[in-house]
PDB file of C-alpha atoms in Angstrom:
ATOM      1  CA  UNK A   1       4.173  18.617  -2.534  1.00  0.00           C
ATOM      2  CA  UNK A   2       5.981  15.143  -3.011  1.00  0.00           C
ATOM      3  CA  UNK A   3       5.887  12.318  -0.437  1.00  0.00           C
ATOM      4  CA  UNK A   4       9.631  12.596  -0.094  1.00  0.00           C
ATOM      5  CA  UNK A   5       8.466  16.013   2.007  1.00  0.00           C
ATOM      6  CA  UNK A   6       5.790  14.246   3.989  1.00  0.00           C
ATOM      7  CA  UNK A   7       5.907  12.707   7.470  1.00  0.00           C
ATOM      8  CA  UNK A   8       6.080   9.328   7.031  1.00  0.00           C
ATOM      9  CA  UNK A   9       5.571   6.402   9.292  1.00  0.00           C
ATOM     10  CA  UNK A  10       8.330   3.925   9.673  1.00  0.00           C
ATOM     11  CA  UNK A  11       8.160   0.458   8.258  1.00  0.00           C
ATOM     12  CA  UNK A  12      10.321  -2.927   8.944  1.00  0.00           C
ATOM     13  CA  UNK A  13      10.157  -5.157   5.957  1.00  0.00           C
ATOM     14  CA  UNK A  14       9.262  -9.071   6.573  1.00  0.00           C
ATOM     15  CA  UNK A  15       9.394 -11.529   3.562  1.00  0.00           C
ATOM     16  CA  UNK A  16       5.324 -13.489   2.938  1.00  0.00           C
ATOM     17  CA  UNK A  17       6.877 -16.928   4.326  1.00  0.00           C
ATOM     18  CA  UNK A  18       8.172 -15.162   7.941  1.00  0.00           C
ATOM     19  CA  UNK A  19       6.330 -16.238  10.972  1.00  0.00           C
ATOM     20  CA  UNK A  20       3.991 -13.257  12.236  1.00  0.00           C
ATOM     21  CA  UNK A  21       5.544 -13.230  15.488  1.00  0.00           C
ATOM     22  CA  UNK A  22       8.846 -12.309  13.707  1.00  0.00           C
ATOM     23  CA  UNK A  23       7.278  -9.525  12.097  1.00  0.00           C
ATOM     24  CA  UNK A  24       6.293  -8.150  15.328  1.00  0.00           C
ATOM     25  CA  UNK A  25       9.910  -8.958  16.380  1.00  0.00           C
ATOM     26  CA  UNK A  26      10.833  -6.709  13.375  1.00  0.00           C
ATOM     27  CA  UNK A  27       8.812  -4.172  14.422  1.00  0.00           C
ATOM     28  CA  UNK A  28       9.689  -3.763  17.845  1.00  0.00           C
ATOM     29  CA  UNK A  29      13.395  -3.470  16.499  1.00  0.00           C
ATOM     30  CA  UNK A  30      13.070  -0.537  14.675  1.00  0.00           C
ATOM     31  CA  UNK A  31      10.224   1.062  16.336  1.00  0.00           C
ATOM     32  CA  UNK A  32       8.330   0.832  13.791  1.00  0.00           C
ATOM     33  CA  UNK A  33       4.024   0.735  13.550  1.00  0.00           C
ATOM     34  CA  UNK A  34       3.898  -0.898  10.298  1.00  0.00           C
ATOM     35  CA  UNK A  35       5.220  -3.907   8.455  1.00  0.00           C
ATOM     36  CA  UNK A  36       5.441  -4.226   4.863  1.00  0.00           C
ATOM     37  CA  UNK A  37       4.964  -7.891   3.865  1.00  0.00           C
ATOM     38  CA  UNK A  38       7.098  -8.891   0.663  1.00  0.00           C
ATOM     39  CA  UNK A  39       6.721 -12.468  -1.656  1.00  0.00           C
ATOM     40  CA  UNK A  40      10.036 -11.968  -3.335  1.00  0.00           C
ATOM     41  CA  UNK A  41       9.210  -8.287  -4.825  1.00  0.00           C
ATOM     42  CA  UNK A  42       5.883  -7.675  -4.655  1.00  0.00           C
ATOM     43  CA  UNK A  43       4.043  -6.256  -1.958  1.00  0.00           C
ATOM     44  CA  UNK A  44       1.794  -8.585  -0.290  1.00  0.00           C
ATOM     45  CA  UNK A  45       0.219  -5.912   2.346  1.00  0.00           C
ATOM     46  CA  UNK A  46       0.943  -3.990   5.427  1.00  0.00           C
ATOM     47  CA  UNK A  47       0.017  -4.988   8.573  1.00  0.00           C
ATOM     48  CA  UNK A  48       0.064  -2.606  11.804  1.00  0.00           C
ATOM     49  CA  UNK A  49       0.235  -3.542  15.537  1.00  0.00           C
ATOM     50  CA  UNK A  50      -3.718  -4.314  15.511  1.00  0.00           C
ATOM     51  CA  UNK A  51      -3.579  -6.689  12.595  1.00  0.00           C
ATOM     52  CA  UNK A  52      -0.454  -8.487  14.912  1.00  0.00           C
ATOM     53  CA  UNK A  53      -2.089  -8.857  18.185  1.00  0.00           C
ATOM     54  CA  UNK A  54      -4.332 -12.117  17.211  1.00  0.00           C
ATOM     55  CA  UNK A  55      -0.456 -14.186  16.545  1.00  0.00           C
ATOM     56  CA  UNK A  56       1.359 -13.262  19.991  1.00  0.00           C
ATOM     57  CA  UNK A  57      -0.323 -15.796  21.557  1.00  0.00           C
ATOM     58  CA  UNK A  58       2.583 -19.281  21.373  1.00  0.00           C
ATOM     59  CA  UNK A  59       0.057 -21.445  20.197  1.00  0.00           C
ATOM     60  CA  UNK A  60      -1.174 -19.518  16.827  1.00  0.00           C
ATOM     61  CA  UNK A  61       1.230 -20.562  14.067  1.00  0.00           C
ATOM     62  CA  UNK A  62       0.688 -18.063  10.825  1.00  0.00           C
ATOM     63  CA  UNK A  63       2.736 -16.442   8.318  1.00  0.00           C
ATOM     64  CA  UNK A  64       2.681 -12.788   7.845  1.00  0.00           C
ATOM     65  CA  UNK A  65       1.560 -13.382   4.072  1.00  0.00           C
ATOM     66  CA  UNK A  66      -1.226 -15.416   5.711  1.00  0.00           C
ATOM     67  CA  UNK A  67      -2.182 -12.423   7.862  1.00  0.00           C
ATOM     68  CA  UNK A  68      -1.384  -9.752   4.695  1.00  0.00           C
ATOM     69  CA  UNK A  69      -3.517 -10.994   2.370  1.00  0.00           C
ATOM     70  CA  UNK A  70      -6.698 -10.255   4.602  1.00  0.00           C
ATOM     71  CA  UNK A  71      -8.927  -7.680   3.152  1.00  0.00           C
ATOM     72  CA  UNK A  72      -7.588  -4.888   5.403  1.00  0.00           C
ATOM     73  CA  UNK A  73      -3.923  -5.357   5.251  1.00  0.00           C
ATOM     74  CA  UNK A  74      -3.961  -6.696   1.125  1.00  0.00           C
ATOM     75  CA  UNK A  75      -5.996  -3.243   0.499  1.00  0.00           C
ATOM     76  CA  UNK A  76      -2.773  -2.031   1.530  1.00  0.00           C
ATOM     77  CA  UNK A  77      -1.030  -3.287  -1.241  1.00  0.00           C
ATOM     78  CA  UNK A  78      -0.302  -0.086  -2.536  1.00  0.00           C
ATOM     79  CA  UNK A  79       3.410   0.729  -3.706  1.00  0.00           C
ATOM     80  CA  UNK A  80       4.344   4.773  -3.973  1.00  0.00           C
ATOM     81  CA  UNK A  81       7.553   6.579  -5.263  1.00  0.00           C
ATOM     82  CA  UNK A  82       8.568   9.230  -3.261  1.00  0.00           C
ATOM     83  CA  UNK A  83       8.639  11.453  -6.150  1.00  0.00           C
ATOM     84  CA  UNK A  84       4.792  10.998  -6.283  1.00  0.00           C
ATOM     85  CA  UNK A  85       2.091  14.032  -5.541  1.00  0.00           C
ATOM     86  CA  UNK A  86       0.799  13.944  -2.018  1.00  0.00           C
ATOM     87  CA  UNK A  87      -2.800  14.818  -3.075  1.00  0.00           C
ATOM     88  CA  UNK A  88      -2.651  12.253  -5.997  1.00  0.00           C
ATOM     89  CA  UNK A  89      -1.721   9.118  -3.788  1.00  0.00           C
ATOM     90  CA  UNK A  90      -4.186  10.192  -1.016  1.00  0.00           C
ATOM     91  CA  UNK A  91      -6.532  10.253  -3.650  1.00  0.00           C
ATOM     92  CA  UNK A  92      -5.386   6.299  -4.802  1.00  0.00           C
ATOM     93  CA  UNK A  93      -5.381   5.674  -1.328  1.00  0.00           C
ATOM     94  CA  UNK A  94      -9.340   6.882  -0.896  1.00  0.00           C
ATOM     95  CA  UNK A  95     -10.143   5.157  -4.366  1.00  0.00           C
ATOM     96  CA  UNK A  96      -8.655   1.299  -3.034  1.00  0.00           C
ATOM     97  CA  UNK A  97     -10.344   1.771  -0.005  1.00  0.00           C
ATOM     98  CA  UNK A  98      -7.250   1.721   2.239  1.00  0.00           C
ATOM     99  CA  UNK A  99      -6.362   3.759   5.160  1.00  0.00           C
ATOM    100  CA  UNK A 100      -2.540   3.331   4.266  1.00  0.00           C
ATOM    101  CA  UNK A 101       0.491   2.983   1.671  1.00  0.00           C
ATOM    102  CA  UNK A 102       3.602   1.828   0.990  1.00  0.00           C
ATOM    103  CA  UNK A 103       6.687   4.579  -0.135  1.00  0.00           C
ATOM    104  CA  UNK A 104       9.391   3.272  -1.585  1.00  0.00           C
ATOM    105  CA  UNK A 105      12.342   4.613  -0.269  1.00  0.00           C
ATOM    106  CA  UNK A 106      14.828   6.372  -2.835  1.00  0.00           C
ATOM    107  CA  UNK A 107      17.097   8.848  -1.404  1.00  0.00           C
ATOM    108  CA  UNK A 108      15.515   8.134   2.055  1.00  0.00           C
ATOM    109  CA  UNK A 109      14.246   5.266   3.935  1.00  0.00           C
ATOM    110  CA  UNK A 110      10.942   3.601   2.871  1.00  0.00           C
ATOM    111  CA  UNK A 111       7.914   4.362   5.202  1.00  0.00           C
ATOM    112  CA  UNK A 112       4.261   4.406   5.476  1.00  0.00           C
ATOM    113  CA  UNK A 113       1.893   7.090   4.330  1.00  0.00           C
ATOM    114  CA  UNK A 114      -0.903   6.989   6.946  1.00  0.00           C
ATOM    115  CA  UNK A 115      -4.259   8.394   5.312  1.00  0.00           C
ATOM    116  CA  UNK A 116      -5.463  11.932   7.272  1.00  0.00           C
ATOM    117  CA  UNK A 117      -1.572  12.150   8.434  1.00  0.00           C
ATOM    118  CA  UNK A 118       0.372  12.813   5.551  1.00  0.00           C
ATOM    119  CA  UNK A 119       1.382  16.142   6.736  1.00  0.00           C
ATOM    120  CA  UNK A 120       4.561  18.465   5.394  1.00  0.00           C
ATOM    121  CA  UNK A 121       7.432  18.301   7.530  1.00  0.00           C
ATOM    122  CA  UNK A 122       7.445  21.915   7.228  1.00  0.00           C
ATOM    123  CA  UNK A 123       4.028  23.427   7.495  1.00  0.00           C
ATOM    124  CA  UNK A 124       4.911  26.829   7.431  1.00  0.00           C
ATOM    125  CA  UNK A 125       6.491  26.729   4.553  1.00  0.00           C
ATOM    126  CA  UNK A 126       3.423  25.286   2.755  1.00  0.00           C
TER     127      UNK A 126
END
């Protein structure tokens, strides 16, 4: 099965020099759990609504590349094509250590597999 069948998470993209609180601005916008942090093309990390909740405070001042290139969110760092084997990027994901991905959206949105919920959209069908 290929990624483009997979339930994936929804992502708002924030360039490296953004503040963090307009990441979580970006976020909110869309509905989205994740934000993929970009330094021109190449993906920085992805940060979720835990990594975020340190920079809502008004006195914190930090980018969201400052915040993506922590170890959790920079293990992130992982870019998929939608056209890619669900078993084989669950099995990159296990081997970098990172409980998520970034898809690349081609024919679709982009969007975040989540490791443990990268389920078919149809599962009777599989």
């Amino acid at each position: 099965m290929k990624l483009r069948e997979c339930f994936l998470h929804a992502v708002a993209l924030v360039r490296a020099d953004d503040d963090a609180r307009e990441a979580w601005a970006a976020m909110n916008r869309k509905n989205a759990p994740w934000a993929a942090v970009f330094d021109g093309e190449r993906l920085v990390g992805l940060l979720d609504r835990e990594d975020l909740a340190a920079v809502r405070a008004p006195e914190v001042f930090v980018t969201a590349g400052e915040l993506a290139a922590v170890e959790k969110a920079a293990r992130r760092a992982i870019r998929l094509s939608p056209d890619d084997k669900r078993e084989e990027a669950l099995a990159r994901l296990e081997l970098a250590g990172a409980d998520a991905a970034f898809v690349e959206g081609r024919g679709r949105p982009p969007g975040v597999l989540v490791r443990g919920r990268g389920k078919p959209l149809w599962p009777a069908l599989y």
